[in-house]
CSV table of C-alpha atoms in Angstrom, one decimal:
chain,number,residue,atom,x,y,z
B,1,GLU,CA,103.0,100.6,99.2
B,2,ASP,CA,103.8,104.2,98.1
B,3,LYS,CA,105.8,106.1,100.7
B,4,VAL,CA,107.9,109.2,101.3
B,5,VAL,CA,110.8,109.2,103.7
B,6,GLN,CA,112.5,112.4,104.9
B,7,SER,CA,115.9,112.7,106.6
B,8,PRO,CA,117.1,113.8,108.9
B,9,LEU,CA,114.1,114.0,111.2
B,10,SER,CA,115.5,117.0,113.0
B,11,LEU,CA,118.4,119.3,112.5
B,12,VAL,CA,119.9,122.0,114.7
B,13,VAL,CA,122.3,124.6,113.1
B,14,HIS,CA,123.5,128.1,113.7
B,15,GLU,CA,122.7,131.1,111.7
B,16,GLY,CA,124.8,131.3,108.5
B,17,ASP,CA,125.1,127.5,108.1
B,18,THR,CA,124.0,125.7,105.0
B,19,VAL,CA,121.6,122.8,105.3
B,20,THR,CA,120.5,120.0,103.0
B,21,LEU,CA,117.2,118.2,103.6
B,22,ASN,CA,116.5,114.9,101.9
B,23,CYS,CA,113.4,113.3,100.6
B,24,SER,CA,113.2,109.8,99.1
B,25,TYR,CA,110.1,108.3,97.6
B,26,GLU,CA,108.7,105.1,96.3
B,27,VAL,CA,105.7,105.9,94.1
B,28,THR,CA,104.0,103.7,91.5
B,29,ASN,CA,102.4,106.6,89.6
B,30,PHE,CA,104.5,109.8,90.1
B,31,ARG,CA,103.3,113.2,88.9
B,32,SER,CA,105.3,115.8,90.9
B,33,LEU,CA,107.1,116.3,94.1
B,34,LEU,CA,106.4,119.3,96.4
B,35,TRP,CA,108.2,121.0,99.3
B,36,TYR,CA,106.3,122.9,101.9
B,37,LYS,CA,107.4,124.9,105.0
B,38,GLN,CA,105.3,124.6,108.1
B,39,GLU,CA,105.6,126.9,111.0
B,40,LYS,CA,102.8,127.0,113.7
B,41,LYS,CA,100.2,127.3,111.0
B,42,ALA,CA,99.4,126.3,107.5
B,43,PRO,CA,102.0,124.7,105.3
B,44,THR,CA,103.2,127.2,102.8
B,45,PHE,CA,104.3,126.2,99.3
B,46,LEU,CA,108.0,126.3,98.4
B,47,PHE,CA,108.6,124.3,95.3
B,48,MET,CA,107.0,121.9,92.9
B,49,LEU,CA,109.3,119.6,90.9
B,50,THR,CA,108.3,117.5,87.9
B,51,SER,CA,111.4,117.1,85.8
B,52,SER,CA,114.7,115.5,86.8
B,53,GLY,CA,117.9,117.6,87.1
B,54,ILE,CA,116.3,121.0,86.9
B,55,GLU,CA,117.1,123.1,89.9
B,56,LYS,CA,114.5,125.5,91.2
B,57,LYS,CA,115.6,128.5,93.3
B,58,SER,CA,113.9,131.0,95.5
B,59,GLY,CA,116.3,133.3,97.3
B,60,ARG,CA,118.4,131.2,99.6
B,61,LEU,CA,116.3,128.1,99.0
B,62,SER,CA,116.8,125.7,96.1
B,63,SER,CA,115.6,122.2,95.3
B,64,ILE,CA,116.3,119.5,92.7
B,65,LEU,CA,114.7,116.2,91.8
B,66,ASP,CA,116.3,113.0,90.7
B,67,LYS,CA,113.6,110.8,89.1
B,68,LYS,CA,116.1,108.0,88.4
B,69,GLU,CA,117.3,107.6,92.0
B,70,LEU,CA,113.9,108.7,93.4
B,71,PHE,CA,114.9,111.5,95.7
B,72,SER,CA,114.9,115.2,96.1
B,73,ILE,CA,116.9,117.6,98.2
B,74,LEU,CA,116.1,121.0,99.6
B,75,ASN,CA,119.0,123.3,100.2
B,76,ILE,CA,119.0,126.4,102.4
B,77,THR,CA,122.1,128.6,102.4
B,78,ALA,CA,123.0,131.2,105.0
B,79,THR,CA,120.3,130.1,107.3
B,80,GLN,CA,118.4,132.5,109.5
B,81,THR,CA,116.4,132.0,112.6
B,82,GLY,CA,113.3,132.6,110.5
B,83,ASP,CA,114.0,129.4,108.6
B,84,SER,CA,113.2,127.4,111.8
B,85,ALA,CA,110.2,125.3,110.8
B,86,VAL,CA,109.1,121.8,109.8
B,87,TYR,CA,109.9,121.2,106.1
B,88,LEU,CA,107.5,118.8,104.4
B,89,CYS,CA,108.1,116.8,101.3
B,90,ALA,CA,105.1,115.4,99.4
B,91,TYR,CA,104.4,113.7,96.1
B,92,ALA,CA,101.3,114.0,93.9
B,93,ASN,CA,99.8,111.0,92.3
B,94,ALA,CA,99.0,110.8,88.6
B,95,GLY,CA,96.0,109.0,87.4
B,96,GLY,CA,92.8,107.5,88.8
B,97,THR,CA,90.9,109.0,91.7
B,98,SER,CA,94.1,109.6,93.5
B,99,TYR,CA,95.0,112.3,91.0
B,100,GLY,CA,96.1,115.4,92.9
B,101,LYS,CA,96.1,113.8,96.3
B,102,LEU,CA,99.4,114.7,98.2
B,103,THR,CA,101.2,112.1,100.3
B,104,PHE,CA,103.5,113.6,102.8
B,105,GLY,CA,106.7,112.5,104.5
B,106,GLN,CA,107.0,112.9,108.3
B,107,GLY,CA,108.9,116.2,108.0
B,108,THR,CA,112.3,117.5,109.0
B,109,ILE,CA,112.3,119.8,112.0
B,110,LEU,CA,114.9,122.5,111.4
B,111,THR,CA,116.0,124.7,114.3
B,112,VAL,CA,118.3,127.6,113.6
B,113,HIS,CA,120.0,129.2,116.6
B,114,PRO,CA,121.3,132.8,116.5
K,1,ASN,CA,92.2,138.0,97.5
K,2,ALA,CA,91.5,135.7,100.4
K,3,GLY,CA,93.3,132.3,100.6
K,4,VAL,CA,91.8,129.2,102.1
K,5,MET,CA,89.7,129.9,105.1
K,6,GLN,CA,88.9,127.5,107.9
K,7,ASN,CA,86.8,127.9,110.9
K,8,PRO,CA,86.8,127.5,113.7
K,9,ARG,CA,90.5,127.7,114.3
K,10,HIS,CA,90.3,126.0,117.6
K,11,LEU,CA,87.5,123.6,118.7
K,12,VAL,CA,87.1,121.8,122.0
K,13,ARG,CA,84.6,118.9,122.3
K,14,ARG,CA,83.8,116.4,124.9
K,15,ARG,CA,83.9,112.7,124.1
K,16,GLY,CA,80.7,111.7,122.3
K,17,GLN,CA,79.9,115.1,120.9
K,18,GLU,CA,80.0,116.1,117.2
K,19,ALA,CA,82.6,118.3,115.6
K,20,ARG,CA,81.9,120.2,112.4
K,21,LEU,CA,84.9,121.8,110.6
K,22,ARG,CA,84.4,124.3,107.8
K,23,CYS,CA,86.6,125.1,104.8
K,24,SER,CA,86.1,127.8,102.2
K,25,PRO,CA,88.5,127.3,99.3
K,26,VAL,CA,90.3,130.0,97.4
K,27,LYS,CA,87.7,131.8,95.2
K,28,GLY,CA,87.4,130.0,92.0
K,29,HIS,CA,88.9,126.7,93.2
K,30,SER,CA,86.7,123.7,92.8
K,31,HIS,CA,88.9,121.0,94.3
K,32,VAL,CA,89.1,120.6,98.1
K,33,TYR,CA,91.3,118.2,100.1
K,34,TRP,CA,91.2,117.5,103.8
K,35,TYR,CA,94.3,116.4,105.7
K,36,ARG,CA,94.8,115.4,109.3
K,37,GLN,CA,98.0,116.0,111.3
K,38,LEU,CA,98.3,114.1,114.6
K,39,PRO,CA,100.8,115.3,117.2
K,40,GLU,CA,104.4,114.7,116.1
K,41,GLU,CA,103.3,113.2,112.8
K,42,GLY,CA,103.1,114.4,109.2
K,43,LEU,CA,100.0,115.3,107.2
K,44,LYS,CA,97.8,112.4,106.2
K,45,PHE,CA,95.4,112.6,103.4
K,46,MET,CA,91.7,112.1,104.3
K,47,VAL,CA,89.4,113.0,101.4
K,48,TYR,CA,89.3,114.8,98.1
K,49,LEU,CA,86.1,116.5,96.9
K,50,GLN,CA,84.9,118.4,94.0
K,51,LYS,CA,81.7,120.4,94.0
K,52,GLU,CA,78.9,118.0,95.2
K,53,ASN,CA,81.2,114.9,94.6
K,54,ILE,CA,83.5,112.8,96.8
K,55,ILE,CA,86.3,111.8,94.5
K,56,ASP,CA,88.6,109.9,96.9
K,57,GLU,CA,87.9,109.1,100.5
K,58,SER,CA,90.5,106.4,100.9
K,59,GLY,CA,92.1,108.2,103.8
K,60,MET,CA,89.0,108.7,105.8
K,61,PRO,CA,88.0,106.4,108.7
K,62,LYS,CA,85.0,104.3,107.7
K,63,GLU,CA,83.0,105.2,110.7
K,64,ARG,CA,82.0,108.6,112.3
K,65,PHE,CA,83.7,110.7,109.7
K,66,SER,CA,82.0,112.3,106.7
K,67,ALA,CA,82.7,115.1,104.3
K,68,GLU,CA,80.8,117.2,101.8
K,69,PHE,CA,81.4,120.0,99.4
K,70,PRO,CA,78.0,121.4,98.4
K,71,LYS,CA,77.2,123.4,95.3
K,72,GLU,CA,76.9,126.5,97.5
K,73,GLY,CA,78.8,127.1,100.7
K,74,PRO,CA,81.9,125.7,102.4
K,75,SER,CA,83.2,122.2,102.5
K,76,ILE,CA,82.3,120.5,105.8
K,77,LEU,CA,84.2,117.8,107.6
K,78,ARG,CA,82.0,116.2,110.2
K,79,ILE,CA,83.2,113.9,113.0
K,80,GLN,CA,80.4,112.2,115.0
K,81,GLN,CA,80.8,110.9,118.5
K,82,VAL,CA,84.4,112.2,118.9
K,83,VAL,CA,87.0,110.3,120.8
K,84,ARG,CA,90.3,111.5,122.3
K,85,GLY,CA,92.2,110.0,119.4
K,86,ASP,CA,90.5,112.5,117.1
K,87,SER,CA,92.4,115.3,118.7
K,88,ALA,CA,94.5,116.7,115.9
K,89,ALA,CA,95.0,119.6,113.5
K,90,TYR,CA,92.7,119.3,110.4
K,91,PHE,CA,93.9,121.1,107.4
K,92,CYS,CA,92.0,121.9,104.2
K,93,ALA,CA,93.7,122.6,100.9
K,94,SER,CA,92.3,123.7,97.6
K,95,SER,CA,93.5,123.8,94.0
K,96,PRO,CA,91.9,125.3,90.8
K,97,THR,CA,92.3,122.2,88.7
K,98,VAL,CA,93.7,118.7,88.8
K,99,GLY,CA,94.5,118.7,85.1
K,100,SER,CA,97.6,120.8,85.4
K,101,TYR,CA,100.6,120.9,87.8
K,102,ASN,CA,99.1,123.2,90.4
K,103,GLU,CA,100.2,123.2,94.0
K,104,GLN,CA,97.6,123.0,96.7
K,105,PHE,CA,97.0,126.0,98.9
K,106,PHE,CA,96.5,125.2,102.6
K,107,GLY,CA,94.3,126.9,105.1
K,108,PRO,CA,95.4,127.7,108.7
K,109,GLY,CA,93.8,124.5,110.1
K,110,THR,CA,91.4,123.7,112.8
K,111,ARG,CA,92.9,122.4,116.0
K,112,LEU,CA,90.4,119.9,117.5
K,113,THR,CA,90.8,119.0,121.2
K,114,VAL,CA,88.7,116.2,122.6
K,115,LEU,CA,88.4,116.2,126.4
């Protein structure tokens, strides 16, 4: 059965710390892996990764995919209290009627204290 | 340039009533996805629709739940005879095409509370 597992489930840090969030997956028909940030509202898109070993960056956030070992990491450097949120990892299927459907992990709850 | 819109944002129903959740995708998007998020859980796929067609409803409960995306108007997720276990946040997402690597844009969600 296809699945996505995120770790840790929760993380508490202080402002300025660097965090690494993990996402491992088992997918029979992989197309892409996506990261979203969810505060008390809609998940907002962060990154979409399709190729192994190519880092994507946006400000203090970066992410990379390893298609051989079936995992992705999301790094946040110099964390701020505004980074407090649930970070969701999801994969998109390729092929068949599942094409485009996202399967999410359970999320990592990040709390950044001042 | 409006994003995905959902209404109502909050909906309270008593057990046995019907709940109708509406989703207007990003203008020009023809693919709509519904997800459910139970308390303390991740997002779970329910159904994928294109205009006038249900493409994948593998995540939708077989009874009481239905979805449509008519040629005109918003997509509707309908839950008949609601039960307490239906209390959750229901998110809609849209994408312009499935044939390219496009992310899905999420709406703000409808929080359904069943008393």
